XYZ file of C-alpha atoms in Angstrom:
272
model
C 3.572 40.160 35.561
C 3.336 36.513 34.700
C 0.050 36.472 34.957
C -0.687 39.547 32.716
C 1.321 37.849 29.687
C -0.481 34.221 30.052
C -4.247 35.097 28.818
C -2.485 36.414 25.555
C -0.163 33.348 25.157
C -2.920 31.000 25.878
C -5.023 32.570 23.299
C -2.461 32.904 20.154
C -1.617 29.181 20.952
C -5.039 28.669 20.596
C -5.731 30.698 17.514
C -2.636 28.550 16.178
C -4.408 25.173 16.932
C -7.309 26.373 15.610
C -6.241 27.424 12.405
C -4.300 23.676 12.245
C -7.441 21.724 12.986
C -10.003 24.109 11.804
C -11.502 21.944 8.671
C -8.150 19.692 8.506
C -8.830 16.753 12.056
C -11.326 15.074 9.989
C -9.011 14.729 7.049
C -6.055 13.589 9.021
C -8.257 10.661 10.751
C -9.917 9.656 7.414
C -7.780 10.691 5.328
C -6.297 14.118 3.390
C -7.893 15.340 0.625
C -4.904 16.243 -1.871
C -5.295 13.326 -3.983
C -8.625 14.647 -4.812
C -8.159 17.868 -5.763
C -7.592 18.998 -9.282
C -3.444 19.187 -10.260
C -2.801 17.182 -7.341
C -2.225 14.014 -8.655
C 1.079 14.791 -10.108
C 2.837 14.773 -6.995
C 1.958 11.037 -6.724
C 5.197 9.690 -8.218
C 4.727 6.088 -7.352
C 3.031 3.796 -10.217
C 3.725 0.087 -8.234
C 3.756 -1.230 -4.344
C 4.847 -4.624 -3.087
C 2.255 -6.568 -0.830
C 4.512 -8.324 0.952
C 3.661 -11.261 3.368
C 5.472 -13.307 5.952
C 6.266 -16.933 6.819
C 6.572 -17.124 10.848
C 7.794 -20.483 10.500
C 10.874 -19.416 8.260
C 10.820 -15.700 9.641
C 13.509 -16.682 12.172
C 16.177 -17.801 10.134
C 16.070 -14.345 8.148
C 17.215 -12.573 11.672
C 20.936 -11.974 12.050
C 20.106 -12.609 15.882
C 18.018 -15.241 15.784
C 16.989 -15.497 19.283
C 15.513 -12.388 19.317
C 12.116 -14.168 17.313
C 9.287 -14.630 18.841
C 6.251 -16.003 17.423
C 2.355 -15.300 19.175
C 0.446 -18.192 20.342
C -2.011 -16.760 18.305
C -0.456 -16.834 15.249
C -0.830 -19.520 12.866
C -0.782 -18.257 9.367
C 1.067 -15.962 6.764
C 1.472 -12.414 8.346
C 1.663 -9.207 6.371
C 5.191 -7.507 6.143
C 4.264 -4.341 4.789
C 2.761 -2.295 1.843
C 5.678 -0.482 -0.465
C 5.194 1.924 -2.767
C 8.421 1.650 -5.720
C 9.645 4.755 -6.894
C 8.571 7.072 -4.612
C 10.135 10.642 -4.300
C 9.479 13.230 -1.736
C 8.106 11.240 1.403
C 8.043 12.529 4.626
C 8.498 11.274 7.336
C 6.541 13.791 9.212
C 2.954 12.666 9.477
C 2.542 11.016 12.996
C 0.662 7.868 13.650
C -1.080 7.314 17.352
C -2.011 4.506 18.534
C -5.945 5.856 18.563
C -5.293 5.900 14.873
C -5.724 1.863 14.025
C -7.405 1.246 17.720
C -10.756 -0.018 15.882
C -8.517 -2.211 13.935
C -6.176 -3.344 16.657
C -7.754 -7.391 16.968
C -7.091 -7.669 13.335
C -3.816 -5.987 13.173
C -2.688 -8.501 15.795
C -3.377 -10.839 14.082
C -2.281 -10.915 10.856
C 0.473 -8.148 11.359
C 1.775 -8.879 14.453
C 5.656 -8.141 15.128
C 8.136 -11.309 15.185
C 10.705 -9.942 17.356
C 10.954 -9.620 21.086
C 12.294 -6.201 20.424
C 9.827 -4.716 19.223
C 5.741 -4.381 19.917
C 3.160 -4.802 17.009
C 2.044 -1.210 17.480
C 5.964 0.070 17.182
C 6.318 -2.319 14.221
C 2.914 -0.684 12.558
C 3.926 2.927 13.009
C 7.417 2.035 11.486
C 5.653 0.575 8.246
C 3.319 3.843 7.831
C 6.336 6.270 8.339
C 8.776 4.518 6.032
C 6.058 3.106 3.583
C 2.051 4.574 4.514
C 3.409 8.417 4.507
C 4.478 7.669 0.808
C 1.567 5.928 -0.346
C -0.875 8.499 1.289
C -0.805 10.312 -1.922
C -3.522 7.971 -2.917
C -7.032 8.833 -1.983
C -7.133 4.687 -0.440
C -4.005 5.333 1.824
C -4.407 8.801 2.630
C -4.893 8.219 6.623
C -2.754 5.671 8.894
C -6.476 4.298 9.115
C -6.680 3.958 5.482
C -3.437 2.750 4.850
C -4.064 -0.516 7.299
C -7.790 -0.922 6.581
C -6.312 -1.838 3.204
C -3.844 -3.834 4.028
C -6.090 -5.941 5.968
C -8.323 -5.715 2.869
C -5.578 -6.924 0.377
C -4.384 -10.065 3.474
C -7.831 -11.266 3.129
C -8.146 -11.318 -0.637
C -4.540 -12.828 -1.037
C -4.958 -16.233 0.982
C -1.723 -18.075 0.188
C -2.219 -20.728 2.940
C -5.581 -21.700 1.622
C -4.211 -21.895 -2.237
C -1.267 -24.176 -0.774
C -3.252 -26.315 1.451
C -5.339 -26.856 -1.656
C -2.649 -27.866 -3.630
C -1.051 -30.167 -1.191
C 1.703 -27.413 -0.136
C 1.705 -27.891 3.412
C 4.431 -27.124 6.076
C 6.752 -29.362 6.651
C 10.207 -30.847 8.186
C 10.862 -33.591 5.567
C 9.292 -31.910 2.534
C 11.120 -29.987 0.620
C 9.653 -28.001 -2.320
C 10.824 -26.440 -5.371
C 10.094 -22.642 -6.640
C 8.291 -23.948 -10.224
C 5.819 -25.673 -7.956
C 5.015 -22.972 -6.004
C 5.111 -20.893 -8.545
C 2.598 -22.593 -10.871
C 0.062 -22.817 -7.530
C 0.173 -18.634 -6.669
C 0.823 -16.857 -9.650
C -2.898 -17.613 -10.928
C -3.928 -15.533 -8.504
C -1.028 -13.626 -7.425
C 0.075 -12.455 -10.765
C 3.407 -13.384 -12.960
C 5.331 -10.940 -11.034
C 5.267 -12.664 -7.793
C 8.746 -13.557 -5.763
C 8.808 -16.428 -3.751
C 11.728 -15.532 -0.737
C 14.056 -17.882 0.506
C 16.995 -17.756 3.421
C 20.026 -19.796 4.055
C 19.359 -21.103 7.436
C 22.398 -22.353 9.385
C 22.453 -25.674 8.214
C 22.805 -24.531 4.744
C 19.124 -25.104 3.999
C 17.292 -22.871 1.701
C 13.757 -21.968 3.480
C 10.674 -20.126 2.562
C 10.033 -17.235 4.322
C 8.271 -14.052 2.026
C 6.135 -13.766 -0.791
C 6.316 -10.302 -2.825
C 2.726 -9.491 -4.720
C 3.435 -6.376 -7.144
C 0.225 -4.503 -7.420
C -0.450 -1.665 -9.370
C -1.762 2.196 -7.874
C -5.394 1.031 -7.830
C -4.664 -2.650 -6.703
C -4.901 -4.583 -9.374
C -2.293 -7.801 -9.681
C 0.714 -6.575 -11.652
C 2.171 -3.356 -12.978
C 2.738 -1.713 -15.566
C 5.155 0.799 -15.920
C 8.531 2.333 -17.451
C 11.914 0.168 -16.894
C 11.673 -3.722 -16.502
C 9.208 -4.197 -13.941
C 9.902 -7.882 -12.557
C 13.659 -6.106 -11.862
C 12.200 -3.605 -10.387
C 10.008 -5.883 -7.869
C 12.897 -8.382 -7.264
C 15.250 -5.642 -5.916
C 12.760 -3.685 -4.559
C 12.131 0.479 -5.279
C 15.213 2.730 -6.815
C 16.049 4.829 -5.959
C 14.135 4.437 -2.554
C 15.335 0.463 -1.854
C 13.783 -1.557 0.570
C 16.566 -3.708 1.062
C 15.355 -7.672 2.291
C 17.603 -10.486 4.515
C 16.195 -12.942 1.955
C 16.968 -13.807 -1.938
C 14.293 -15.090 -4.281
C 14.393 -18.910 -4.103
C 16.146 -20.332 -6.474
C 14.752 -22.316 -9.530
C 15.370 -26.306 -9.288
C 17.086 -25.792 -5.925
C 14.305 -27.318 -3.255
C 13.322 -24.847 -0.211
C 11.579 -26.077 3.116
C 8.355 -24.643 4.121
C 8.260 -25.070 7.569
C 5.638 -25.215 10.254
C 5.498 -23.004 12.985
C 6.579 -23.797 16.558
C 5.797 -20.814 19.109
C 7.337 -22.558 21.605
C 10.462 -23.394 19.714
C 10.465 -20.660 16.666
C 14.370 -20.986 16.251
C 14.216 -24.904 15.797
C 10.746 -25.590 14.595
C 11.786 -29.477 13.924
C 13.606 -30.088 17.269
């Protein structure tokens, strides 16, 4: 009897599939089409997203567990934390991300997104970033794929060199140091825009320490935003009424921060 009721089974299942894929796989590996079409684009409620990039040498004093940091041997440079849309409504979670998704982009990824914590591998950290943050953005035709989402990412860590504009201002790790936010400030915002935030952590000698930058970008990825509501509040405490709540605080003007180098062998005590 089983095997009288299997041929039929097999072939609804496959109808099913078929009428998922049929016209829709290459749009869900490079990218849905709904942003295109007309009367679409009002279920895009997002204006804003935060670029938001890393310190490992500070990224270890923003852990509640500290010793669960871990920093790459092949890491040597600001890392990005993720891509946030502000103000978005209706995400789901629901759109998967494999791991054949960003393969073709997996040396890069590594590299400049890696994860920082023992927990937790690079590709685990990725998928987290496009379910809370990628799924939302995907309304727009450049983030409408996992692939998408990360090929612009990479796009926007290569345009937005902070450790180059530093070194070339003479802002250079160190132990002894200390800088100061107006300094900083006046070196990135030419090129990162007004509405930057410049992240700092209390490390456990009651040090402030650099450890974030926050780039507010508008929909098509130009620096800044414009939009209803005060928009540098907005940035500084993240999206509302989706919040993206951060360990840090922005650094604090004429209070000096340390920018410190990293260690991969000791990332908890990078001066020891």
């Amino acid at each position: 009897m089983c095997c009288s009721v299997l041929p039929p089974l097999v072939a609804l299942l496959l109808l099913q599939l078929a009428e998922v894929t049929d016209g829709h796989w290459e749009d869900y590996k490079y990218g849905r089409q709904d942003s295109e079409q007309p009367g679409k684009e009002h279920q895009c409620t997002w204006k804003c997203v935060l670029f938001t990039l890393q310190w490992p040498g500070g990224f270890c004093q923003s852990l509640n567990n500290q010793s669960l940091c871990k920093i790459p041997r092949s890491v040597n440079n600001w890392t990005i934390h993720g891509l946030w849309p502000l103000k978005s409504r209706g995400c789901c979670d629901c759109w998967p991300m494999f791991h054949s998704d960003v393969q073709e982009l997996e040396a890069e990824l590594t590299e400049h997104w890696p994860s920082l914590l023992k927990t937790k591998s690079s590709f685990q950290f990725w998928r987290e970033e496009w379910r809370k943050h990628g799924a939302c953005a995907a309304c727009v035709e450049g983030f409408n794929s996992p692939l998408r989402y990360f090929q612009t990412c990479l796009k926007l860590r290569h345009q937005f060199d902070i450790h180059r504009l530093l070194d070339d201002a003479g802002i250079t790790p160190s132990c002894d140091r200390p800088y100061k936010v107006e300094e900083v400030h006046s070196v990135l915002a030419p090129h990162l825009g007004d509405q930057l935030e410049i992240q700092c952590v209390t490390d456990d000698k009651d040090q402030e320490v650099w450890f974030q930058v926050k780039i507010g970008l508008s929909r098509n990825l130009t620096i800044g935003c414009e939009h209803h509501g005060n928009a540098k509040g907005d940035f500084a405490a993240g999206s509302n009424p989706v919040s993206y709540p951060s360990p840090g605080h922005p650094c604090r003007s004429g209070i000096p921060f340390y920018y410190l180098p990293i260690n991969q062998q000791q990332p908890l005590r990078p001066c020891d």
